[in-house]
């Protein structure tokens, strides 16, 4: 009885701060509950909802690839028609954002279309205010900034999609390739990928570009298209038909965002098969 009264006495003398610290220490051993709200960090410093958004990008089993050379920037993605009754011409993940800028969306297509609408709005507002087209890097930065705000507010959720942008920079007269993810991070790339086979595609692109660097040669527009298609074909271990993929690019010849039609894609596929 004497020992139990001493325990109660010592517990009553415990300060509120140390008691709260003890409760938090007990809770830190469990991660359950820290993924309920976007604004709460786990004890390890992680935002689980943002990590889940990255996983949502892989839900559709899609992979996209982007490659930039001296004269062009190319994006390639898979085309999957969900149902035989669906009009295949209405299924696309390539979107024109401005005259010289476009993107490919990987992940949840509904989230992707919402992000495209906002990007088009930002691009049109910029051109209206300044009189010239919004550069690709500034547009990507704006899209990424909006995505980052979604990670701070409990009333929103991160978008489950990754945007790869290509554009032609009028000031520097060169192509640009950028990527923005659900966390709000963005960066320029020589080559990049998104989706379920992202790691394998990045490794393949690193080897190919390292080999080109050792040879001290630049990729032509045709070679850039073939590298992007070849990368997607290699990581998926599949031989494509013209209806299986979508290809878009900006090049020095036109300086406009152009989506290739099935006949043009088929010509590139035949050229790759003949190598």
Short mmCIF file of C-alpha atoms in Angstrom, two decimals:
data_model
loop_
_atom_site.label_atom_id
_atom_site.label_comp_id
_atom_site.label_asym_id
_atom_site.label_seq_id
_atom_site.Cartn_x
_atom_site.Cartn_y
_atom_site.Cartn_z
CA UNK A 1 0.00 0.00 0.00
CA UNK A 2 2.88 2.32 0.85
CA UNK A 3 4.57 1.70 -2.53
CA UNK A 4 1.34 2.31 -4.49
CA UNK A 5 0.76 5.63 -2.73
CA UNK A 6 4.32 6.66 -3.60
CA UNK A 7 3.65 5.88 -7.29
CA UNK A 8 0.46 7.97 -7.24
CA UNK A 9 2.37 10.81 -5.55
CA UNK A 10 5.22 10.72 -8.09
CA UNK A 11 2.68 10.65 -10.95
CA UNK A 12 0.87 13.68 -9.53
CA UNK A 13 4.19 15.57 -9.36
CA UNK A 14 4.89 14.90 -13.07
CA UNK A 15 4.83 18.13 -15.09
CA UNK A 16 2.30 18.51 -17.96
CA UNK A 17 5.14 18.94 -20.48
CA UNK A 18 6.82 15.68 -19.55
CA UNK A 19 3.45 13.90 -19.55
CA UNK A 20 2.67 15.15 -23.10
CA UNK A 21 6.17 14.15 -24.20
CA UNK A 22 5.58 10.66 -22.81
CA UNK A 23 2.29 10.32 -24.67
CA UNK A 24 3.91 11.50 -27.93
CA UNK A 25 6.75 9.04 -27.40
CA UNK A 26 4.26 6.20 -27.04
CA UNK A 27 2.40 7.34 -30.14
CA UNK A 28 5.60 7.62 -32.16
CA UNK A 29 5.94 3.85 -32.11
CA UNK A 30 2.78 3.61 -34.20
CA UNK A 31 2.30 5.14 -37.66
CA UNK A 32 -1.46 4.52 -37.59
CA UNK A 33 -3.33 7.78 -37.85
CA UNK A 34 -0.60 9.91 -39.37
CA UNK A 35 -1.90 9.22 -42.87
CA UNK A 36 -5.39 10.53 -42.12
CA UNK A 37 -4.65 14.20 -42.74
CA UNK A 38 -2.41 15.79 -45.34
CA UNK A 39 -1.13 18.46 -42.94
CA UNK A 40 0.27 16.09 -40.29
CA UNK A 41 3.86 14.88 -40.42
CA UNK A 42 4.69 11.43 -39.09
CA UNK A 43 7.40 11.17 -36.39
CA UNK A 44 9.82 10.20 -39.18
CA UNK A 45 9.07 13.46 -41.00
CA UNK A 46 6.97 11.94 -43.77
CA UNK A 47 3.70 13.03 -45.35
CA UNK A 48 1.97 9.78 -46.15
CA UNK A 49 -0.75 11.32 -48.33
CA UNK A 50 1.91 12.74 -50.65
CA UNK A 51 3.56 9.32 -50.85
CA UNK A 52 0.19 7.75 -51.64
CA UNK A 53 -0.24 10.30 -54.46
CA UNK A 54 3.00 9.02 -56.01
CA UNK A 55 1.64 5.48 -55.78
CA UNK A 56 -1.58 6.62 -57.48
CA UNK A 57 0.49 7.57 -60.54
CA UNK A 58 1.22 3.87 -61.05
CA UNK A 59 -2.39 2.71 -60.68
CA UNK A 60 -3.16 2.72 -64.38
CA UNK A 61 -0.03 0.77 -65.29
CA UNK A 62 1.07 3.55 -67.65
CA UNK A 63 4.62 4.69 -68.45
CA UNK A 64 5.67 7.90 -70.21
CA UNK A 65 9.10 8.93 -71.51
CA UNK A 66 10.54 12.32 -72.42
CA UNK A 67 13.84 12.97 -74.25
CA UNK A 68 15.47 16.29 -75.19
CA UNK A 69 18.18 16.88 -77.77
CA UNK A 70 19.71 19.98 -79.34
CA UNK A 71 16.93 20.44 -81.89
CA UNK A 72 13.83 18.87 -80.34
CA UNK A 73 12.07 17.49 -77.28
CA UNK A 74 9.93 14.36 -77.55
CA UNK A 75 7.37 12.74 -75.24
CA UNK A 76 5.98 9.22 -75.71
CA UNK A 77 3.32 7.40 -73.72
CA UNK A 78 1.12 4.35 -73.96
CA UNK A 79 -2.40 4.50 -75.31
CA UNK A 80 -4.85 2.21 -73.55
CA UNK A 81 -8.49 2.20 -74.60
CA UNK A 82 -10.45 1.00 -71.54
CA UNK A 83 -13.39 -0.49 -73.46
CA UNK A 84 -14.17 -1.63 -76.99
CA UNK A 85 -17.18 0.68 -77.07
CA UNK A 86 -15.04 3.74 -76.36
CA UNK A 87 -14.08 5.95 -79.30
CA UNK A 88 -10.28 5.60 -79.39
CA UNK A 89 -9.83 9.07 -80.87
CA UNK A 90 -11.19 10.58 -77.64
CA UNK A 91 -8.61 8.77 -75.47
CA UNK A 92 -5.40 10.76 -75.10
CA UNK A 93 -2.83 11.80 -72.53
CA UNK A 94 -1.16 14.40 -74.77
CA UNK A 95 -2.36 17.94 -74.20
CA UNK A 96 -1.51 21.22 -75.87
CA UNK A 97 -1.08 23.96 -73.27
CA UNK A 98 0.02 26.80 -75.57
CA UNK A 99 1.26 27.22 -79.13
CA UNK A 100 4.80 26.12 -78.29
CA UNK A 101 4.17 24.09 -75.13
CA UNK A 102 2.46 20.77 -74.44
CA UNK A 103 2.52 17.95 -71.95
CA UNK A 104 1.85 14.30 -71.29
CA UNK A 105 -0.03 13.28 -68.15
CA UNK A 106 0.73 10.02 -66.32
CA UNK A 107 -1.51 8.76 -63.53
CA UNK A 108 -5.14 9.49 -62.74
CA UNK A 109 -6.52 10.98 -65.95
CA UNK A 110 -9.25 12.99 -64.21
CA UNK A 111 -6.63 14.69 -62.02
CA UNK A 112 -4.48 15.16 -65.09
CA UNK A 113 -7.22 16.94 -67.03
CA UNK A 114 -7.90 19.24 -64.08
CA UNK A 115 -4.21 20.13 -63.92
CA UNK A 116 -4.14 20.73 -67.68
CA UNK A 117 -7.09 23.13 -67.42
CA UNK A 118 -5.29 25.12 -64.74
CA UNK A 119 -2.04 25.14 -66.75
CA UNK A 120 -3.88 26.43 -69.84
CA UNK A 121 -5.48 29.15 -67.74
CA UNK A 122 -2.11 30.22 -66.33
CA UNK A 123 -0.53 30.23 -69.82
CA UNK A 124 -3.34 32.30 -71.33
CA UNK A 125 -3.30 34.80 -68.46
CA UNK A 126 0.46 35.24 -68.82
CA UNK A 127 0.19 35.89 -72.55
CA UNK A 128 -2.68 38.36 -72.02
CA UNK A 129 -0.68 40.33 -69.43
CA UNK A 130 2.78 40.25 -71.01
CA UNK A 131 2.09 39.91 -74.72
CA UNK A 132 4.22 36.84 -75.34
CA UNK A 133 3.91 33.13 -74.64
CA UNK A 134 4.71 31.79 -71.19
CA UNK A 135 8.05 29.89 -71.26
CA UNK A 136 7.92 26.18 -70.51
CA UNK A 137 10.07 26.46 -67.38
CA UNK A 138 7.90 29.22 -65.89
CA UNK A 139 4.72 27.30 -66.64
CA UNK A 140 6.12 24.18 -65.00
CA UNK A 141 7.19 26.23 -61.98
CA UNK A 142 3.68 27.66 -61.67
CA UNK A 143 2.05 24.22 -61.94
CA UNK A 144 4.47 22.82 -59.33
CA UNK A 145 3.78 25.74 -56.97
CA UNK A 146 0.04 25.05 -57.14
CA UNK A 147 0.67 21.34 -56.49
CA UNK A 148 2.79 22.24 -53.46
CA UNK A 149 -0.07 24.30 -51.99
CA UNK A 150 -2.24 21.16 -52.16
CA UNK A 151 0.15 19.49 -49.68
CA UNK A 152 -0.42 22.21 -47.07
CA UNK A 153 -4.20 22.49 -46.87
CA UNK A 154 -6.48 19.96 -45.22
CA UNK A 155 -9.36 20.93 -47.53
CA UNK A 156 -7.47 19.68 -50.60
CA UNK A 157 -5.56 16.59 -51.63
CA UNK A 158 -2.49 16.14 -53.85
CA UNK A 159 -3.18 15.31 -57.49
CA UNK A 160 -2.37 11.72 -58.42
CA UNK A 161 -0.58 12.56 -61.66
CA UNK A 162 2.83 13.57 -62.98
CA UNK A 163 3.18 16.14 -65.76
CA UNK A 164 6.03 16.04 -68.29
CA UNK A 165 6.18 19.28 -70.27
CA UNK A 166 7.99 20.02 -73.52
CA UNK A 167 8.25 23.43 -75.12
CA UNK A 168 10.28 25.66 -77.37
CA UNK A 169 12.01 28.60 -75.70
CA UNK A 170 11.87 31.67 -77.94
CA UNK A 171 14.51 33.59 -75.99
CA UNK A 172 17.20 30.89 -76.01
CA UNK A 173 15.98 29.26 -79.24
CA UNK A 174 16.14 25.73 -77.84
CA UNK A 175 13.79 22.94 -76.69
CA UNK A 176 12.92 22.41 -73.04
CA UNK A 177 11.88 19.33 -71.06
CA UNK A 178 10.47 19.67 -67.55
CA UNK A 179 8.65 17.45 -65.08
CA UNK A 180 6.38 18.30 -62.11
CA UNK A 181 5.23 15.78 -59.50
CA UNK A 182 2.48 15.75 -56.81
CA UNK A 183 4.82 17.05 -54.08
CA UNK A 184 5.43 20.29 -55.98
CA UNK A 185 8.97 19.44 -57.07
CA UNK A 186 9.95 20.36 -60.62
CA UNK A 187 13.18 20.24 -62.58
CA UNK A 188 14.57 20.39 -66.11
CA UNK A 189 15.82 17.17 -67.69
CA UNK A 190 17.78 15.85 -70.64
CA UNK A 191 15.58 12.77 -70.37
CA UNK A 192 13.01 11.61 -67.84
CA UNK A 193 10.11 9.23 -67.34
CA UNK A 194 7.05 8.74 -65.16
CA UNK A 195 4.83 5.83 -64.28
CA UNK A 196 5.10 2.23 -63.25
CA UNK A 197 8.39 1.55 -65.11
CA UNK A 198 10.05 4.85 -64.25
CA UNK A 199 13.15 3.37 -62.60
CA UNK A 200 13.87 0.97 -65.46
CA UNK A 201 13.30 3.69 -68.06
CA UNK A 202 15.62 6.14 -66.29
CA UNK A 203 18.38 3.53 -66.08
CA UNK A 204 18.01 2.72 -69.78
CA UNK A 205 18.09 6.40 -70.75
CA UNK A 206 21.19 7.02 -68.61
CA UNK A 207 23.10 4.28 -70.45
CA UNK A 208 22.05 5.52 -73.88
CA UNK A 209 22.87 9.16 -73.18
CA UNK A 210 26.18 8.27 -71.55
CA UNK A 211 27.12 6.35 -74.68
CA UNK A 212 26.22 9.36 -76.84
CA UNK A 213 28.30 11.62 -74.60
CA UNK A 214 31.30 9.33 -74.94
CA UNK A 215 30.92 9.39 -78.72
CA UNK A 216 30.60 13.21 -78.56
CA UNK A 217 27.66 13.20 -80.94
CA UNK A 218 24.26 14.90 -80.79
CA UNK A 219 20.93 13.21 -81.31
CA UNK A 220 19.04 14.22 -84.44
CA UNK A 221 15.28 14.74 -84.34
CA UNK A 222 14.64 11.28 -85.80
CA UNK A 223 17.10 9.64 -83.40
CA UNK A 224 15.47 11.39 -80.45
CA UNK A 225 12.05 10.05 -81.44
CA UNK A 226 13.49 6.56 -81.91
CA UNK A 227 15.24 6.70 -78.51
CA UNK A 228 12.02 7.69 -76.73
CA UNK A 229 9.97 4.97 -78.46
CA UNK A 230 12.77 2.42 -78.03
CA UNK A 231 13.02 3.15 -74.31
CA UNK A 232 9.31 2.57 -73.80
CA UNK A 233 9.42 -0.60 -75.89
CA UNK A 234 12.47 -1.91 -73.97
CA UNK A 235 11.11 -1.39 -70.43
CA UNK A 236 7.70 -2.82 -71.32
CA UNK A 237 9.20 -5.67 -73.38
CA UNK A 238 6.61 -5.09 -76.09
CA UNK A 239 6.50 -4.48 -79.82
CA UNK A 240 4.19 -1.57 -80.50
CA UNK A 241 1.66 -0.89 -83.20
CA UNK A 242 0.86 2.66 -84.21
CA UNK A 243 -2.34 2.55 -82.17
CA UNK A 244 -0.53 1.47 -78.97
CA UNK A 245 1.42 4.68 -78.31
CA UNK A 246 1.18 8.44 -78.56
CA UNK A 247 4.09 10.64 -79.67
CA UNK A 248 4.40 14.42 -79.51
CA UNK A 249 7.30 16.82 -79.96
CA UNK A 250 8.53 20.37 -80.38
CA UNK A 251 11.32 20.82 -82.92
CA UNK A 252 13.40 23.57 -84.48
CA UNK A 253 11.62 23.08 -87.82
CA UNK A 254 8.21 24.24 -86.58
CA UNK A 255 8.82 25.43 -82.98
CA UNK A 256 5.28 24.24 -82.18
CA UNK A 257 3.83 21.45 -80.08
CA UNK A 258 2.85 18.73 -82.55
CA UNK A 259 1.17 15.36 -81.92
CA UNK A 260 2.12 12.75 -84.52
CA UNK A 261 -0.66 10.88 -86.29
CA UNK A 262 -0.79 7.09 -86.68
CA UNK A 263 0.82 7.13 -90.13
CA UNK A 264 3.84 9.10 -88.87
CA UNK A 265 4.17 6.85 -85.81
CA UNK A 266 4.02 3.76 -88.02
CA UNK A 267 6.87 5.10 -90.18
CA UNK A 268 9.07 5.53 -87.09
CA UNK A 269 8.13 2.05 -85.82
CA UNK A 270 9.12 0.50 -89.16
CA UNK A 271 12.43 2.38 -89.12
CA UNK A 272 13.16 1.10 -85.60
CA UNK A 273 12.30 -2.48 -86.62
CA UNK A 274 14.68 -2.29 -89.59
CA UNK A 275 17.67 -1.38 -87.42
#
